[in-house]
């Protein structure tokens, strides 16, 4: 536990860096909405309207298959970040993944808000925000640890006069990624069985907003 606290304290600047990079991605993703053409916005509006209609009438499947699909998607991000952290050339890839994750979140929330105003914001709060309050910090912690280990590998191979011992840092890095993966499995359960119910509470207002928009 003391080693983990020391590692987290040392990596605080990296946490700040990856968090800022993620936020820049969120802003960029939100700004993409304004760059869409009218036809693209209409297609997006039609897709969202059909999706909300489906959720309102039939709900979303809450089954073990859905759980492993959701968990697998999140775990792939964790695993890819872990693999990229093992190599020097993987360092830029970690930064790209953090930025891309921010873009995806920003674009999703931006679409909902631009199309449905506060109704869209409410839907984002129940469908996007809850699990991402855990998923995003877990990904950023893994990213900071991966960057730190990658920098250690660079220092070991390039700048150090003698090779540094990387066995213990590797074990700490792998253990941290494993703990974050377990956390992801836990929040994936919430996303599978709780989030669909919360979404169905909100979708009637979105279906009504869609009908009013199409009737204008």
XYZ file of C-alpha atoms in Angstrom:
216
model
C 0.000 0.000 0.000
C 2.838 2.389 0.811
C 4.449 1.634 -2.544
C 1.191 2.434 -4.318
C 0.881 5.735 -2.468
C 4.442 6.646 -3.353
C 3.878 5.712 -6.990
C 0.667 7.764 -7.191
C 2.379 10.759 -5.584
C 5.253 10.569 -8.079
C 2.857 10.312 -11.018
C 0.631 13.246 -9.998
C 1.964 15.495 -12.827
C 1.168 12.725 -15.303
C -2.380 12.445 -13.930
C -2.845 16.164 -14.496
C -1.387 15.927 -17.990
C -3.589 13.045 -19.165
C -6.660 14.647 -17.541
C -6.033 17.894 -19.444
C -5.476 15.931 -22.661
C -8.762 14.117 -22.108
C -10.616 17.392 -21.475
C -9.145 18.880 -24.655
C -10.530 15.833 -26.480
C -13.967 16.412 -24.904
C -13.995 20.030 -26.083
C -12.824 18.997 -29.546
C -15.519 16.329 -29.763
C -18.203 18.822 -28.777
C -16.969 21.310 -31.379
C -17.196 18.699 -34.128
C -20.997 18.960 -33.904
C -20.943 22.496 -35.272
C -18.876 21.312 -38.258
C -21.516 18.808 -39.401
C -23.556 19.655 -42.474
C -27.345 20.015 -42.287
C -27.804 16.622 -43.939
C -25.455 14.969 -41.445
C -27.271 16.615 -38.537
C -30.604 15.407 -39.916
C -29.296 11.856 -40.262
C -27.996 12.020 -36.714
C -31.333 13.337 -35.471
C -33.209 10.529 -37.251
C -30.880 7.906 -35.784
C -31.288 9.253 -32.248
C -35.061 9.494 -32.654
C -35.287 5.844 -33.751
C -32.998 4.792 -30.901
C -35.079 6.580 -28.266
C -38.271 5.102 -29.735
C -36.780 1.609 -29.474
C -35.630 2.141 -25.892
C -39.010 3.576 -24.894
C -40.991 0.695 -26.413
C -38.728 -2.307 -25.849
C -35.992 -1.195 -23.472
C -32.449 -2.479 -23.721
C -31.383 -6.086 -23.146
C -29.924 -6.706 -19.699
C -28.253 -10.071 -20.069
C -24.867 -11.676 -19.384
C -24.085 -11.302 -23.079
C -24.556 -7.540 -22.778
C -22.352 -7.469 -19.691
C -19.430 -9.165 -21.398
C -19.849 -6.987 -24.470
C -19.729 -3.807 -22.362
C -16.960 -5.054 -20.065
C -14.948 -6.337 -23.020
C -15.033 -2.942 -24.699
C -13.703 -1.185 -21.589
C -11.137 -3.901 -20.881
C -9.786 -3.592 -24.420
C -8.894 0.040 -23.671
C -7.151 -1.005 -20.435
C -5.313 -3.845 -22.167
C -4.233 -1.711 -25.105
C -2.919 1.004 -22.789
C -1.025 -1.636 -20.785
C 0.556 -3.074 -23.928
C 1.512 0.367 -25.261
C 3.151 1.192 -21.933
C 5.516 -1.743 -22.328
C 7.240 -0.224 -25.349
C 8.949 3.078 -25.998
C 7.163 3.572 -29.317
C 3.791 3.028 -27.622
C 3.982 6.312 -25.683
C 2.321 8.445 -28.407
C -0.382 5.803 -28.770
C -1.371 6.223 -25.107
C -1.818 9.962 -25.624
C -3.883 9.355 -28.766
C -6.178 6.944 -26.886
C -6.789 9.447 -24.074
C -7.557 12.206 -26.555
C -9.800 9.902 -28.606
C -11.741 8.846 -25.519
C -12.362 12.515 -24.752
C -13.509 13.122 -28.326
C -16.001 10.248 -28.120
C -17.467 11.516 -24.838
C -17.597 15.111 -26.060
C -19.209 14.153 -29.352
C -21.831 11.960 -27.678
C -22.863 14.550 -25.101
C -22.624 17.334 -27.685
C -24.990 15.476 -30.029
C -27.562 14.923 -27.309
C -27.471 18.532 -26.098
C -27.499 20.057 -29.585
C -30.453 17.947 -30.688
C -32.562 17.864 -27.511
C -31.336 20.730 -25.313
C -31.927 19.998 -21.614
C -33.719 16.729 -22.431
C -30.513 15.559 -24.088
C -28.438 16.737 -21.153
C -30.689 14.783 -18.786
C -30.304 11.665 -20.911
C -26.521 12.125 -20.932
C -26.542 12.399 -17.130
C -28.254 9.015 -16.749
C -26.707 7.135 -19.680
C -23.205 8.530 -20.191
C -22.126 10.108 -16.923
C -22.664 7.433 -14.191
C -20.341 4.669 -15.410
C -17.872 7.105 -16.968
C -17.329 8.686 -13.547
C -15.460 5.458 -12.801
C -14.313 4.337 -16.257
C -12.586 7.601 -17.192
C -10.535 7.924 -13.966
C -9.556 4.258 -14.264
C -8.366 4.783 -17.843
C -6.471 7.936 -16.880
C -4.780 6.182 -13.956
C -3.738 3.350 -16.277
C -2.519 5.890 -18.840
C -0.403 7.760 -16.299
C 1.105 4.501 -15.055
C 1.769 3.388 -18.646
C 3.469 6.686 -19.513
C 5.591 6.493 -16.347
C 6.690 2.954 -17.134
C 7.393 3.844 -20.760
C 9.545 6.792 -19.628
C 11.359 4.443 -17.244
C 12.113 2.126 -20.163
C 13.442 5.072 -22.193
C 15.647 6.173 -19.319
C 16.856 2.603 -18.827
C 17.814 2.101 -22.468
C 19.008 5.560 -23.461
C 20.082 7.825 -20.623
C 21.151 5.472 -17.826
C 24.779 4.492 -17.657
C 23.746 1.047 -16.550
C 20.446 -0.750 -17.061
C 17.830 0.050 -14.441
C 15.965 -2.698 -12.655
C 12.466 -2.676 -14.084
C 11.149 -5.873 -12.495
C 9.505 -4.217 -9.501
C 8.118 -1.210 -11.441
C 6.715 -3.657 -13.995
C 5.007 -5.664 -11.266
C 3.523 -2.500 -9.736
C 2.416 -1.281 -13.147
C 0.776 -4.607 -14.010
C -0.890 -4.890 -10.597
C -2.327 -1.385 -10.893
C -3.716 -2.180 -14.349
C -5.234 -5.391 -12.973
C -6.920 -3.506 -10.117
C -8.348 -0.991 -12.591
C -9.602 -3.895 -14.718
C -11.449 -5.322 -11.702
C -12.956 -1.895 -11.089
C -14.072 -1.806 -14.716
C -15.794 -5.180 -14.299
C -17.702 -3.815 -11.320
C -18.937 -0.673 -13.061
C -19.792 -2.716 -16.166
C -22.376 -4.534 -14.022
C -23.952 -1.174 -13.217
C -23.886 -0.174 -16.878
C -25.503 -3.465 -17.904
C -28.343 -3.776 -15.396
C -28.952 -0.302 -13.947
C -28.220 2.158 -16.775
C -30.870 0.716 -19.167
C -33.536 1.233 -16.497
C -32.434 4.822 -15.925
C -32.435 5.433 -19.674
C -35.985 4.157 -19.983
C -37.121 6.636 -17.320
C -35.913 9.536 -19.456
C -36.680 8.392 -23.009
C -40.430 9.287 -22.968
C -39.566 12.987 -22.785
C -37.073 12.556 -25.628
C -39.613 10.697 -27.771
C -42.068 13.519 -27.166
C -39.423 16.119 -28.024
C -38.654 14.226 -31.239
C -42.338 14.132 -32.191
C -42.704 17.853 -31.541
C -39.597 18.581 -33.601
C -40.795 16.479 -36.530
C -44.238 18.058 -36.331
C -42.878 21.545 -36.770
